[in-house]
Each structure stands twice: as structure tokens, then as C-alpha cells.
Tab-separated table of C-alpha atoms in Angstrom:
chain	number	residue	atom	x	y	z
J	28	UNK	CA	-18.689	33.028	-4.522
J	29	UNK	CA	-19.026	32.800	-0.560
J	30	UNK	CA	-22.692	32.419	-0.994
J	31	UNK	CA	-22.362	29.332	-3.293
J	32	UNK	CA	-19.576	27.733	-0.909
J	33	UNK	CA	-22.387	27.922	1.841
J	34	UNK	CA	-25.208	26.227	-0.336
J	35	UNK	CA	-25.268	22.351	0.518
J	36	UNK	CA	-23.744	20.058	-1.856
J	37	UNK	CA	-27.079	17.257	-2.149
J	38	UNK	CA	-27.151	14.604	-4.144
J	39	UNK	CA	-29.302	11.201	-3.694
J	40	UNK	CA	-28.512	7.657	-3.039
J	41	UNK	CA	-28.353	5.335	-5.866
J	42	UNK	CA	-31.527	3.744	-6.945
J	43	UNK	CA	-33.956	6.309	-5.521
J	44	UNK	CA	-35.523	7.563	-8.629
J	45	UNK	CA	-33.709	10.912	-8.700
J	46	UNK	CA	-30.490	10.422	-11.399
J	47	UNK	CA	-29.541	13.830	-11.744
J	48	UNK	CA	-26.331	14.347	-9.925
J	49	UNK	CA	-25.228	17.689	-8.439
J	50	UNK	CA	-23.037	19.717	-10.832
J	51	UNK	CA	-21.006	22.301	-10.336
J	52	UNK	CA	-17.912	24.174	-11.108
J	53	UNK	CA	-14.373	23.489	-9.638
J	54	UNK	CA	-14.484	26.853	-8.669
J	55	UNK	CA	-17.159	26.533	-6.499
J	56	UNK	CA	-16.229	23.159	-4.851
J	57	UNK	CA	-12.560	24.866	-4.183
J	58	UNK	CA	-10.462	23.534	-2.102
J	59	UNK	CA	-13.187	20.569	-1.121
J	60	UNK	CA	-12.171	18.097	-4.122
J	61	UNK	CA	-9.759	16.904	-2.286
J	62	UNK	CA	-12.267	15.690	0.360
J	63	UNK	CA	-14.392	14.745	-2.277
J	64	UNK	CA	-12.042	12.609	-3.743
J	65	UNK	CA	-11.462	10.791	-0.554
J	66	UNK	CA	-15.063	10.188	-0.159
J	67	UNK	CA	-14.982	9.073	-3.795
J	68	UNK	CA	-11.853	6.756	-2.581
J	69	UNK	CA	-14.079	4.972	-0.068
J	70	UNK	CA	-17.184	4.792	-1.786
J	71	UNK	CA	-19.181	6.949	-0.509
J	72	UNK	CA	-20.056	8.838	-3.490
J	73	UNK	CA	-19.720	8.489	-7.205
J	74	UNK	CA	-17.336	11.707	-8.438
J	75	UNK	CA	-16.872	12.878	-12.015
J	76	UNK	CA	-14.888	15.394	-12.994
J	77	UNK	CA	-14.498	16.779	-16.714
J	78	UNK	CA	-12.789	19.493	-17.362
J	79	UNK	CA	-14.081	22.198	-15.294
J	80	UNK	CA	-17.116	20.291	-14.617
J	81	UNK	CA	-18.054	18.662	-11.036
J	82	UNK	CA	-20.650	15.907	-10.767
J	83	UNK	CA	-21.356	14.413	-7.351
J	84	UNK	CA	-24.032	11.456	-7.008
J	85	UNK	CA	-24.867	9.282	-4.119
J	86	UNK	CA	-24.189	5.322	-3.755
J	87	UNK	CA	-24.950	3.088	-0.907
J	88	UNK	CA	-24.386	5.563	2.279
J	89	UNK	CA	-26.954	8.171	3.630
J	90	UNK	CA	-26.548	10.833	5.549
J	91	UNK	CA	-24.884	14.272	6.318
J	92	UNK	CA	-21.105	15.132	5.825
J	93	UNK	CA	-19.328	18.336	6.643
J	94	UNK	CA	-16.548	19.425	4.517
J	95	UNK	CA	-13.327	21.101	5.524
J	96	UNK	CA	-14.207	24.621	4.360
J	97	UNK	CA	-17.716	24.091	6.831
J	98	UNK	CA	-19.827	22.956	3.748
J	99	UNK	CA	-22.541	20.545	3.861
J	100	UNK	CA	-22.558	17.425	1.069
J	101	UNK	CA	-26.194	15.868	1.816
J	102	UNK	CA	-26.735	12.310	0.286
J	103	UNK	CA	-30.306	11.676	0.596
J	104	UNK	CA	-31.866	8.317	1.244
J	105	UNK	CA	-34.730	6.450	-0.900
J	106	UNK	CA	-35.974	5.119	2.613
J	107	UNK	CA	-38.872	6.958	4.150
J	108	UNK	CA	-37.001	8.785	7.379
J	109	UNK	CA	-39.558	7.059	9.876
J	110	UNK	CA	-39.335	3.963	8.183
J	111	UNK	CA	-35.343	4.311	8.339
J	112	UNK	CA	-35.250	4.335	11.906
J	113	UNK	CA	-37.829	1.514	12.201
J	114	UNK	CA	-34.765	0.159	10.997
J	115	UNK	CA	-32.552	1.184	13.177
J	116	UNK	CA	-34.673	0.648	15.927
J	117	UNK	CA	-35.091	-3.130	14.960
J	118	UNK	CA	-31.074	-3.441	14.599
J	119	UNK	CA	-30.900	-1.875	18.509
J	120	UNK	CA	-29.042	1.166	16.979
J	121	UNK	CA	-32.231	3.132	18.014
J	122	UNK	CA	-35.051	3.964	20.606
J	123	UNK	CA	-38.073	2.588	19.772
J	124	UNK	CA	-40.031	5.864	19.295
J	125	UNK	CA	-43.461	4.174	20.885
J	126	UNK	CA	-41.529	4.153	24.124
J	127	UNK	CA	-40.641	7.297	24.785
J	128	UNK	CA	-42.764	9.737	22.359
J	129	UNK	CA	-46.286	10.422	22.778
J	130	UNK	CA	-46.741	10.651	19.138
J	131	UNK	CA	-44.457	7.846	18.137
J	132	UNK	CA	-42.150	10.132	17.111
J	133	UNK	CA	-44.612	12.276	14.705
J	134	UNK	CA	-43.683	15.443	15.993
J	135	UNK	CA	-39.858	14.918	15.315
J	136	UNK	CA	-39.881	13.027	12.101
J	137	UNK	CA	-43.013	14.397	10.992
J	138	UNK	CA	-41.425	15.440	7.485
J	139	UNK	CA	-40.330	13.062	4.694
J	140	UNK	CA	-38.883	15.856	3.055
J	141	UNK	CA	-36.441	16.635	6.110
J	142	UNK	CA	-33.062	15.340	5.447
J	143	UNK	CA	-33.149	11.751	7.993
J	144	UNK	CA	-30.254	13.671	10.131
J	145	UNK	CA	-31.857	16.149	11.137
J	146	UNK	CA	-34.612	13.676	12.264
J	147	UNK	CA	-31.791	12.228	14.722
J	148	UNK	CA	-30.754	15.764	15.947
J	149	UNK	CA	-34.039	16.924	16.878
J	150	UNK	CA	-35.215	13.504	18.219
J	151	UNK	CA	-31.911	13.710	20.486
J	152	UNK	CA	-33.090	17.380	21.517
J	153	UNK	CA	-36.120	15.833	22.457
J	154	UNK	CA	-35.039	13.422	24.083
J	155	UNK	CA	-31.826	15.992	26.089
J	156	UNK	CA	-35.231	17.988	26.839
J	157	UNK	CA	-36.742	14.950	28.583
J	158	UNK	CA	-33.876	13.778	30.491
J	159	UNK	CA	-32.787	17.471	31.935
J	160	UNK	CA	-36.219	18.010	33.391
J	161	UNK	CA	-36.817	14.820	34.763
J	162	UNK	CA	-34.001	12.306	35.065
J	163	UNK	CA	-30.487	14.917	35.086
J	164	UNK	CA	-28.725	13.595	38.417
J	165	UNK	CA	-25.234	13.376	40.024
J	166	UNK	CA	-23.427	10.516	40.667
J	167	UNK	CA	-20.761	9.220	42.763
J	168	UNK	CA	-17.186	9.778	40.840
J	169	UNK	CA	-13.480	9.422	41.369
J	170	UNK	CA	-11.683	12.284	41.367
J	171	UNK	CA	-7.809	13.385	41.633
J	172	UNK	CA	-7.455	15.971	44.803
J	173	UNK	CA	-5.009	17.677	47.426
J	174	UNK	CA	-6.129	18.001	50.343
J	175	UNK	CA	-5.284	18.945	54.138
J	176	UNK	CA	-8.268	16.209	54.825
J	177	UNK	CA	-8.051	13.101	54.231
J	178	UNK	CA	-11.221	11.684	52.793
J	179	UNK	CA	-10.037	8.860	49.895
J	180	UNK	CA	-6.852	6.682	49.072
J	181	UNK	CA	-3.735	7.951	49.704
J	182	UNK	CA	-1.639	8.231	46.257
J	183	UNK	CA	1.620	7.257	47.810
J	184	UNK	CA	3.817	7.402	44.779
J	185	UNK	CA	2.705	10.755	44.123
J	186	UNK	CA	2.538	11.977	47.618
J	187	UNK	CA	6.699	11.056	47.694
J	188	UNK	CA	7.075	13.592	44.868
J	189	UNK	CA	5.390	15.968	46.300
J	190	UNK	CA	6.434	16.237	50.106
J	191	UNK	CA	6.994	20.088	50.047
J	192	UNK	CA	2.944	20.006	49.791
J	193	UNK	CA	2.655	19.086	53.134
J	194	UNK	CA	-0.524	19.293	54.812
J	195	UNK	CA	-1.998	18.861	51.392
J	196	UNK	CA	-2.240	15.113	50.356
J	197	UNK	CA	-2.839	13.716	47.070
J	198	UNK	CA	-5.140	11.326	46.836
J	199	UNK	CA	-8.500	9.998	44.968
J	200	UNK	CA	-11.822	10.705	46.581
J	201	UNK	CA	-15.638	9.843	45.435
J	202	UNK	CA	-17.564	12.716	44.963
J	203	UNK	CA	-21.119	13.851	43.871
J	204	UNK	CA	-21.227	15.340	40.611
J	205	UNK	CA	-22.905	16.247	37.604
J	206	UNK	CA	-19.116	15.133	35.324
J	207	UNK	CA	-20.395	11.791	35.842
J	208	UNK	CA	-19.754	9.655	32.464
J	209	UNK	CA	-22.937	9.528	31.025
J	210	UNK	CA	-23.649	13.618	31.292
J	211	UNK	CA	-20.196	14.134	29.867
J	212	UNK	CA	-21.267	11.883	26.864
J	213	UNK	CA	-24.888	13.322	26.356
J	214	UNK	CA	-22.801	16.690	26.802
J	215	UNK	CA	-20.080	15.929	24.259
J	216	UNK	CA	-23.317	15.146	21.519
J	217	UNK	CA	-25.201	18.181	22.515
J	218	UNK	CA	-21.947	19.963	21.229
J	219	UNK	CA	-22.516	18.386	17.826
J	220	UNK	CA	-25.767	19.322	16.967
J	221	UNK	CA	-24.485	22.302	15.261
J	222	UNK	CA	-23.488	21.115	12.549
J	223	UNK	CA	-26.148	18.693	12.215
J	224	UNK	CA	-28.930	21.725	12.848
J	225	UNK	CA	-27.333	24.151	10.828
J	226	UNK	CA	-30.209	24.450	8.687
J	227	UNK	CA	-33.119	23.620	11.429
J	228	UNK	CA	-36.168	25.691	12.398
J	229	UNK	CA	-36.513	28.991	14.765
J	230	UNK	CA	-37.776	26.396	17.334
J	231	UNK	CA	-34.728	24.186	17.331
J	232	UNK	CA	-32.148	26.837	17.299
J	233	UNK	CA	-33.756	28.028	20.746
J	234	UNK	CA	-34.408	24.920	22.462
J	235	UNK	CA	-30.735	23.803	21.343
J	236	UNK	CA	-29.377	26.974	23.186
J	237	UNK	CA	-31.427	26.509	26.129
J	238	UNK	CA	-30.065	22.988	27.011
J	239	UNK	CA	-26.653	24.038	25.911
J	240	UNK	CA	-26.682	26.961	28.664
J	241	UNK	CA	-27.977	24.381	31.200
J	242	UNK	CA	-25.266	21.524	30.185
J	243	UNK	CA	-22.311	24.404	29.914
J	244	UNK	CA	-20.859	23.851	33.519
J	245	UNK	CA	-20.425	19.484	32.842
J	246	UNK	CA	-16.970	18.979	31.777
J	247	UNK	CA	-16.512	17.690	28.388
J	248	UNK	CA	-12.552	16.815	29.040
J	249	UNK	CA	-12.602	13.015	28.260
J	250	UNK	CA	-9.980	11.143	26.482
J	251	UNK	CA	-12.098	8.432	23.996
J	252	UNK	CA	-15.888	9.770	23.969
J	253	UNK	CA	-16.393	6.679	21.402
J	254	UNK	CA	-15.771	4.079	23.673
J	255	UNK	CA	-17.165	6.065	26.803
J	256	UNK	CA	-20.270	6.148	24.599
J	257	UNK	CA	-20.402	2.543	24.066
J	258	UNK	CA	-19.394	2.124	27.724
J	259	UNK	CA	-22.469	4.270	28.749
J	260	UNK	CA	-24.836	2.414	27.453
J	261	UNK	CA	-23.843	-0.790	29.033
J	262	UNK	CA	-25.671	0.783	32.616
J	263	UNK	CA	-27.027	4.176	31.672
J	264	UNK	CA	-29.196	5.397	34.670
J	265	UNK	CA	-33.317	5.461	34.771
J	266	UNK	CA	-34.439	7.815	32.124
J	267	UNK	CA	-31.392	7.995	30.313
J	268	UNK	CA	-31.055	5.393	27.715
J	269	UNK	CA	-32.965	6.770	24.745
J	270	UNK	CA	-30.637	9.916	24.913
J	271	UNK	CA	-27.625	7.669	25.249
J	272	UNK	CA	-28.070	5.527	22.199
J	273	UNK	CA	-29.408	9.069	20.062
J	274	UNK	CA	-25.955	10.093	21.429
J	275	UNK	CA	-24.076	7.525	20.514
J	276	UNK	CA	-24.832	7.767	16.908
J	277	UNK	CA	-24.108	11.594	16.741
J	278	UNK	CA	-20.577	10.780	17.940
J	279	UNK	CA	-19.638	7.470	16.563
J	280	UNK	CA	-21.037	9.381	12.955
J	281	UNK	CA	-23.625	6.766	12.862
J	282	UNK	CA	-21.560	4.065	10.936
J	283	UNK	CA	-22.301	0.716	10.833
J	284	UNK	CA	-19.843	-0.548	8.757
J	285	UNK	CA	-17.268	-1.286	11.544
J	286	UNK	CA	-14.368	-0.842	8.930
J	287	UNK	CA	-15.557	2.601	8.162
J	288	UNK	CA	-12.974	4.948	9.475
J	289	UNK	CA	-15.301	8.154	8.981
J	290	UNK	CA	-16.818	9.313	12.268
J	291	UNK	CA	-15.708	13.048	13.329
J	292	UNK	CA	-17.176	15.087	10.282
J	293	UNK	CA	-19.217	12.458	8.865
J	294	UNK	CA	-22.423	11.195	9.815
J	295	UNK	CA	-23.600	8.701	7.278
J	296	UNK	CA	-25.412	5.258	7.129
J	297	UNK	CA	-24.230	2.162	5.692
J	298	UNK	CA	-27.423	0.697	3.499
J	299	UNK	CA	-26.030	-2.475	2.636
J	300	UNK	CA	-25.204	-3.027	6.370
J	301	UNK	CA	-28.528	-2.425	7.686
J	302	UNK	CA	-30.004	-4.450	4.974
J	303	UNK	CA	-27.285	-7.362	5.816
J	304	UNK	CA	-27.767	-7.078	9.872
J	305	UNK	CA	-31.909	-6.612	9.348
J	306	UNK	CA	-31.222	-10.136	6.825
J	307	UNK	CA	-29.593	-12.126	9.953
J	308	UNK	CA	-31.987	-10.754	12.564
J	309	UNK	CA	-35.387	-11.762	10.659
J	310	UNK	CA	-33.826	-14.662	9.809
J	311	UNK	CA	-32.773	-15.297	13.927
J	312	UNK	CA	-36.093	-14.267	14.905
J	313	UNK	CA	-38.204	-16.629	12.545
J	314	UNK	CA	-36.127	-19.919	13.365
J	315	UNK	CA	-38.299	-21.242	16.311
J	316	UNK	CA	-41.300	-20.753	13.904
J	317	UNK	CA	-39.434	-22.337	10.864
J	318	UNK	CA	-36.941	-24.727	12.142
J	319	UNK	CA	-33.796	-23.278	10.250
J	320	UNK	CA	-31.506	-22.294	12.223
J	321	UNK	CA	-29.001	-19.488	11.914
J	322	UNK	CA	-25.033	-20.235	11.718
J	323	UNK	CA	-22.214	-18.113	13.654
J	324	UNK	CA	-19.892	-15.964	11.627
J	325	UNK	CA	-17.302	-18.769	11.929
J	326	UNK	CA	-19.462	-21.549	9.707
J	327	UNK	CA	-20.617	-18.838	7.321
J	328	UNK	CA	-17.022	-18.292	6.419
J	329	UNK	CA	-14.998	-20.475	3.636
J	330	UNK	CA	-11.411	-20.174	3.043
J	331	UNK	CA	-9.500	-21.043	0.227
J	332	UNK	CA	-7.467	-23.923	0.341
J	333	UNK	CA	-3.619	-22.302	-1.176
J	334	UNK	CA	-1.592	-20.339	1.249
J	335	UNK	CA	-2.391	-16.972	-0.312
J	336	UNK	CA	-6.392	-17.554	-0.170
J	337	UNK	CA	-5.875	-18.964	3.416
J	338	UNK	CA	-4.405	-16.186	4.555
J	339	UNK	CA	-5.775	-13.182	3.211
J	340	UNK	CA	-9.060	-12.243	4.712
J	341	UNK	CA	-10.000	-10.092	1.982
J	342	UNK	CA	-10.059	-13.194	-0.350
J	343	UNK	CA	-12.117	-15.094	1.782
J	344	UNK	CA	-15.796	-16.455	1.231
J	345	UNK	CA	-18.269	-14.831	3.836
J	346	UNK	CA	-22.400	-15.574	3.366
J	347	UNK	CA	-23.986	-12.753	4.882
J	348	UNK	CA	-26.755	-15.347	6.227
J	349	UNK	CA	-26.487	-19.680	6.465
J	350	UNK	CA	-29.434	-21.351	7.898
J	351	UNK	CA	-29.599	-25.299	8.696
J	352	UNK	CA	-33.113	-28.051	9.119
J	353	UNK	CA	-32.477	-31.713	9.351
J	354	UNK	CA	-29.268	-31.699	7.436
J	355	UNK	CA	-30.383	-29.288	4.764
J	356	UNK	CA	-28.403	-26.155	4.337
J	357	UNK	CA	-29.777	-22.975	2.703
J	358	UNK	CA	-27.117	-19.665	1.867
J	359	UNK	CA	-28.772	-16.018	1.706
J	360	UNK	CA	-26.730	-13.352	0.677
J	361	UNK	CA	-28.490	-9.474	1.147
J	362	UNK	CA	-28.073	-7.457	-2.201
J	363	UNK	CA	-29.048	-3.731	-1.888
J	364	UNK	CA	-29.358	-3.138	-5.163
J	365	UNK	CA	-32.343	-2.736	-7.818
J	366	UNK	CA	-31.327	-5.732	-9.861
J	367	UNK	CA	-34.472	-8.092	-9.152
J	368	UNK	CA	-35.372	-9.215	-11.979
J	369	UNK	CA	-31.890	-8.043	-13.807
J	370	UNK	CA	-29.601	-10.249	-11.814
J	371	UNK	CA	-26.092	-9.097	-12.672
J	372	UNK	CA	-23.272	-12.251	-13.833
J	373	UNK	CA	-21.306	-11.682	-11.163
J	374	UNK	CA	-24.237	-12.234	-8.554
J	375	UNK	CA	-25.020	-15.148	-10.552
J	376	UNK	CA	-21.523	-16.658	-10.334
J	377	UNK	CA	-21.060	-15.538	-6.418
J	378	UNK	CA	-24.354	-17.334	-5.592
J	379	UNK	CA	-22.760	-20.636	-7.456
J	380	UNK	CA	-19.459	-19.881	-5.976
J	381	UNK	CA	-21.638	-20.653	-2.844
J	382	UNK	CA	-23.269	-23.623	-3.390
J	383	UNK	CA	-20.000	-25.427	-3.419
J	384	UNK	CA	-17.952	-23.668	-0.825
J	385	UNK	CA	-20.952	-24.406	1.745
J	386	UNK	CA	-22.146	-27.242	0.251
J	387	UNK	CA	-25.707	-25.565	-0.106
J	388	UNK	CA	-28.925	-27.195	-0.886
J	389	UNK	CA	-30.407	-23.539	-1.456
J	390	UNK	CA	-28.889	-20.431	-2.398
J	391	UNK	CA	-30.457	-17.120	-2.506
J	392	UNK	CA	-30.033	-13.489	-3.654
J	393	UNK	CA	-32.095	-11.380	-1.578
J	394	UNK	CA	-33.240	-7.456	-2.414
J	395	UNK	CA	-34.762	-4.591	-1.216
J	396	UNK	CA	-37.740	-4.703	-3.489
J	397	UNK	CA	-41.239	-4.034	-4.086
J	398	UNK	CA	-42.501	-7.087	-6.577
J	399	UNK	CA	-45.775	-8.877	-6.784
J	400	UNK	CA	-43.522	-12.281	-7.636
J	401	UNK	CA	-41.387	-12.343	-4.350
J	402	UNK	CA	-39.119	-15.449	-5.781
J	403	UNK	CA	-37.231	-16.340	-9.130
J	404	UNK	CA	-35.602	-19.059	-9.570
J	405	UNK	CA	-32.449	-18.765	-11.625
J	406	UNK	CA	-31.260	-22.324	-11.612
J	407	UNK	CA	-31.505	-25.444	-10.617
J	408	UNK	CA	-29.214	-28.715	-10.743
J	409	UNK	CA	-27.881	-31.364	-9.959
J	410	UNK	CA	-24.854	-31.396	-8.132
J	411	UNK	CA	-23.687	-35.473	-8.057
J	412	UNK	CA	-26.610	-36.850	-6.041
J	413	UNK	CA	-27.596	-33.650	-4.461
J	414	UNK	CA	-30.291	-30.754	-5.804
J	415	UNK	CA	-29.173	-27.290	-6.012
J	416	UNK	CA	-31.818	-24.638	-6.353
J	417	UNK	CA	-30.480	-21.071	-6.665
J	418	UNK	CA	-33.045	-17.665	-6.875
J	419	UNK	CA	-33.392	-14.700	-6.326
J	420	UNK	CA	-36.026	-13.010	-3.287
J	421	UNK	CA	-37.707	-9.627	-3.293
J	422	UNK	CA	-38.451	-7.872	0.411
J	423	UNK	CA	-40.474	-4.681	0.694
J	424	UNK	CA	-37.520	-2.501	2.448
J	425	UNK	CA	-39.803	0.301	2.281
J	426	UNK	CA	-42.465	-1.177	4.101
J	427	UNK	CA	-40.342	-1.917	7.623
J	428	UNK	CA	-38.774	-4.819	9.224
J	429	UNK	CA	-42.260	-6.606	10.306
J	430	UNK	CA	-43.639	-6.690	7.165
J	431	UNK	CA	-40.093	-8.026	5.218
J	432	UNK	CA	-39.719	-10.551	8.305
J	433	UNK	CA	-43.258	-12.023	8.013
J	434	UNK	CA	-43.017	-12.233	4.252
J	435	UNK	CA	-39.100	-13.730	4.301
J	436	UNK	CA	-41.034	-16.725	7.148
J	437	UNK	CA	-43.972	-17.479	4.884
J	438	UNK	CA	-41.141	-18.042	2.056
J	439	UNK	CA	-38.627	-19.933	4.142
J	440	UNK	CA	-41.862	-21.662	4.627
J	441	UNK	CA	-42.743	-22.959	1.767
J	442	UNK	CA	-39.617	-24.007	0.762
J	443	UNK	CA	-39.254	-26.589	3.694
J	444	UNK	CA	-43.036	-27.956	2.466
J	445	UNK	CA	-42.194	-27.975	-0.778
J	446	UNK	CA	-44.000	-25.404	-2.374
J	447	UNK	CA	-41.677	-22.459	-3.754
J	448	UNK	CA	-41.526	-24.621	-6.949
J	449	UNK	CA	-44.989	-23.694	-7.858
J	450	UNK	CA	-44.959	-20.212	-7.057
J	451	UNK	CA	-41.923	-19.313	-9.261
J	452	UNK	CA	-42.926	-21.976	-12.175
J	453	UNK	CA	-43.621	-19.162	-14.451
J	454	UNK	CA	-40.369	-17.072	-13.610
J	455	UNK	CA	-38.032	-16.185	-16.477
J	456	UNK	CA	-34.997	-18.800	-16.201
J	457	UNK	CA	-31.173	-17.332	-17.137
């Protein structure tokens, strides 16, 4: 029984090929269903339980998340781990590998078959490894003392409390230290990697202890390490800011859905959000060299006119993506799913839902796929005097964000000369 509680729960995300869920017993998950329902709860996984009888697949999130009896549930992505953190990397959630590995990275991530967080936790070793030998330093930082000399501001308040101290004065003085902010939050990750290397190799193990024994004396006593990580990386020192970001995924849990309250236990990836953000940021990038410009949150949002609908946030309309040329507007909305070519009816309806909330000229659904007819158009009308064209675009995920932003320019494209008629003349119509 204690050797099946220790053997990692993996299952795979939705859509990768692999449909077999875990199974096992309710005796074996013990006490963990309840976590697993949670996870359920928020979406995280798909759970089915019948009878005895414990199935556990994968949905949208990636990643690595340690139950409350110290087991491992493992949801594995259908992303390519180097292509992943191309990803990442594009979003600025990442080091660019080029810049600070000789290999690009190759040693690190150098297996697809390695789990994509244990990619991070050896790339952050790596990158701990560069930083002690060449760019550890002290820094200046105020600390709390009592002293008989005076060297720093006088706490006055607190010196009235404590006039029995006398010669000793409280009072705040800079000093040179190692506890400087950003070593307490490279130190506070380093503590982490654990759980995230619980299954790594003979040569990670050791290198992990080494820089542990070397980063014991910094003082890990900090109230919010979250926001002191996101604070860290606003002016890390030379050398430090590839360890800084690697570190500020391993603590935040590597989130991007900024409603997720996970974090702690939990290291997972939203999909849908990195396909969403990647969406808006090809889209950004491309505008000089297409003319459509990109709308802020606030124009891409449409409430409804009754007090209910104007009120509640959840009810609101939100395009992940609205671009604008010479009075022409066009909607995109990023669906991670496999349904290119199988639109579902509710997609359908959203995307038309759309047209008239923005008052759209264009409105498209647009998917992580691989398909040798990038556009299908799904309808097109007339809405009073205006035409209303509404598809459906395919983007090779898999093949990184420079490949799906040239081929998402050369379509936006041909739409503003006219041409994405002719291309998807032959599509299949709803």
C-alpha cells in the first residue's frame, strides 16, 4: 500500500493523443480525493469516480501538483517541453535560453520525455549554479539594531519604551549583506526544488545539495515572497535576472491565470492563457506591418445593457483579441481546443454574439492546429448595409510563436487585400 501511495498519479492533458486516464482504487488514492475533488472543482482535471473505481484525466492545465499525503499527480502536456518555454519565453514569463545557455538550453531540456517541470527545476539549478559562481554579491540593506554606537536613524518611539536599555539605542542602520531581497527570493525557490526534483537524476540531487549548503546561511524570513518576487525582478542586479524570473515561477506555482488561487503545492500552466496572451502579442507585434491595430482591455469589453448584466462581471462580453484599419473592425477569440474543422454550436453562437456586441466586420475562432487549410469560413452575411464574415483559423502551436505569428500576418494579410475569399472557397459551410 505505501509503495502505491508513492507512485505518481499521471495523467495527460486533453487533446494530446493519449485518452487513457489513470485508474485506480479509492484505496490507493486515500485520503487524496478530497484534494482531487477540489482540483476537479476548479478544473484542473476531469475526475470520475464509480464505485470503487478512480479515473483521473487531464484538461487544459500542465504541470506538477503535490498532494497532501506528499504524492505527485503529473498532468502532462501535448506541447514539446522546449517548444513550451519558447512560449513562455515569448510571453516574458521566461529567459530566453539563447542568452544565457551555451546550448540553447539542450543540456537542460534535452528530453521530451521529461515531465516540462522538471525542465524548469533543473534550468533554475543551472541557472543558481551560474549566478553563485559569478554574480552572488551583498548589498546595502536596512536593518533593525541596538546599539551603544550610533551609526543609522534613531527609532525614537521605540527608544522611549525602551530607556532601561541605555547605552544601547534602537535604531535602523544600512548594512552589507548577503539577506539582500533578491538572494532571499532565489533562496526561498532553491527550497522548492524538492518537490519539483523528487524524481531527478544522481547529478541533480548533488548539485541541488551543493548550492543548498552554500545558500543555507541567507535568511529566508520574509513576509510575502510572491510579491518580493515580482518586486525583484523590477531591478534584479547584473547576472541575476534569468534566475529571478526561473524563480519566480517556482514560487508563484507558475500560474497564469491571475484568478487561479493555486500556487503553494501546485505548479501548473494555464494552456488557454498562454494561447490567449501569445494571440494578443502576435497580433501587437504584426500591426506596424499590417495596419490593424490592437484595442485595450477596456474596448474589447461589452456589457449588457439591464442592471444585472451591467453589473456582474462574470456576465460580461470580453474578446480575447479586437483589431481596427480604416474603420474596419475584426474580433479574434483564441480557442485551445481540437475542434477545427468540428466547430462546436456554442463557438458558433459566441462568435455571432460578437459580431453585434462589437459591431465586427470580421470575426474569428482561432486554434492551436496543424491544418494544410489555415481558414474556414463558417458564415457570411449581411448585417443591414454592413458584411459580416465569420471563420474559423488554424495556428501550428506546436511549431513556436515565430512560425504561428508569421502565418497569423500573411492571413491578416490577405484579408485587408481581399484575398481570404479565395483561399477558403472550397471550405465546408455550417
Amino acid at each position: 500500500m505505501a509503495n502505491h501511495r508513492r507512485d505518481p498519479i499521471t495523467c495527460f492533458e486533453a487533446g494530446s493523443g493519449f485518452n487513457e486516464p489513470w485508474i485506480g482504487s479509492r484505496d490507493i488514492v486515500g485520503d487524496d480525493i478530497v484534494m482531487l475533488g477540489t482540483l476537479a472543482e476548479r478544473r484542473l482535471i476531469d475526475l470520475n469516480i464509480v464505485g470503487n473505481e478512480v479515473a483521473v484525466r487531464g484538461t487544459t492545465h500542465v504541470g506538477l501538483v503535490i498532494l497532501p499525503s506528499g504524492r505527485r499527480l503529473v498532468i502532462r502536456s501535448k506541447i514539446p517541453n522546449i517548444v513550451l518555454l519558447d512560449w513562455l519565453a515569448y510571453l516574458g514569463k521566461f529567459p530566453r535560453l539563447s542568452h544565457w545557455l551555451p546550448e540553447s538550453g539542450a543540456a537542460a531540456v534535452k528530453s521530451d520525455q521529461d515531465d516540462w517541470h522538471l525542465c524548469i527545476a533543473r534550468l533554475f539549478l543551472h541557472a543558481m549554479d551560474h549566478v553563485t559562481r559569478q554574480h552572488l554579491r551583498k548589498g546595502y540593506v536596512v536593518v533593525s539594531a541596538c546599539d551603544s554606537a550610533i551609526r543609522g536613524r534613531i527609532l525614537i518611539s521605540k527608544l522611549g519604551q525602551e530607556l532601561y536599555r541605555l547605552p544601547r539605542v534602537p535604531q535602523l542602520q544600512r548594512q552589507r549583506t548577503f539577506d539582500t531581497p533578491f538572494n532571499i527570493v532565489l533562496a526561498l525557490a532553491l527550497d522548492r526544488l524538492p518537490s519539483l526534483l523528487s524524481d531527478g537524476r544522481t547529478e541533480d540531487r548533488r548539485k541541488m545539495a551543493m548550492l543548498r549548503e552554500q545558500w543555507a546561511s541567507v535568511r529566508r524570513d520574509i513576509s510575502d515572497p510572491l510579491t518580493a518576487a515580482v518586486a525583484a525582478q523590477s531591478a534584479e542586479p547584473p547576472g541575476y535576472r534569468e534566475a529571478l524570473q526561473l524563480a519566480r515561477l517556482i514560487l508563484i506555482g507558475a500560474v497564469l491565470d491571475p484568478e487561479s488561487i493555486m500556487g503553494g503545492q501546485a505548479f501548473t500552466l494555464s494552456m488557454p492563457a498562454i494561447w490567449e496572451d501569445g494571440l494578443r502579442r502576435m497580433l501587437s507585434e504584426s500591426a506596424c506591418e499590417t495596419g490593424w491595430n490592437p484595442l485595450p482591455r477596456e474596448a474589447r469589453t461589452r456589457r449588457w445593457d439591464d442592471a444585472p448584466g451591467h453589473s456582474d462581471e462574470k456576465r460580461w462580453m470580453t474578446a480575447d483579441a479586437i483589431v481596427e484599419q480604416a474603420g474596419k473592425r475584426w474580433v479574434l477569440d483564441g480557442k485551445y481546443k481540437n475542434e477545427f474543422g468540428n466547430e462546436s454550436r456554442s463557438d458558433r453562437f459566441q462568435m455571432c454574439a460578437y459580431a453585434m456586441a462589437f459591431n465586427a466586420d470580421r470575426i474569428s475562432l482561432v486554434y492551436p492546429s496543424e491544418s494544410h487549410t489555415p481558414i474556414r469560413r463558417l458564415l457570411s452575411a449581411m448585417v443591414g448595409t454592413k458584411s459580416v464574415k465569420i471563420d474559423s483559423i488554424a495556428l501550428p502551436m506546436r511549431m513556436g510563436p515565430v512560425t504561428c505569428r508569421t502565418r497569423l500576418t500573411k492571413i491578416v494579410n490577405q484579408f485587408t487585400s481581399g484575398e481570404t475569399g479565395a483561399k477558403t472557397a472550397g471550405d465546408p459551410r455550417p
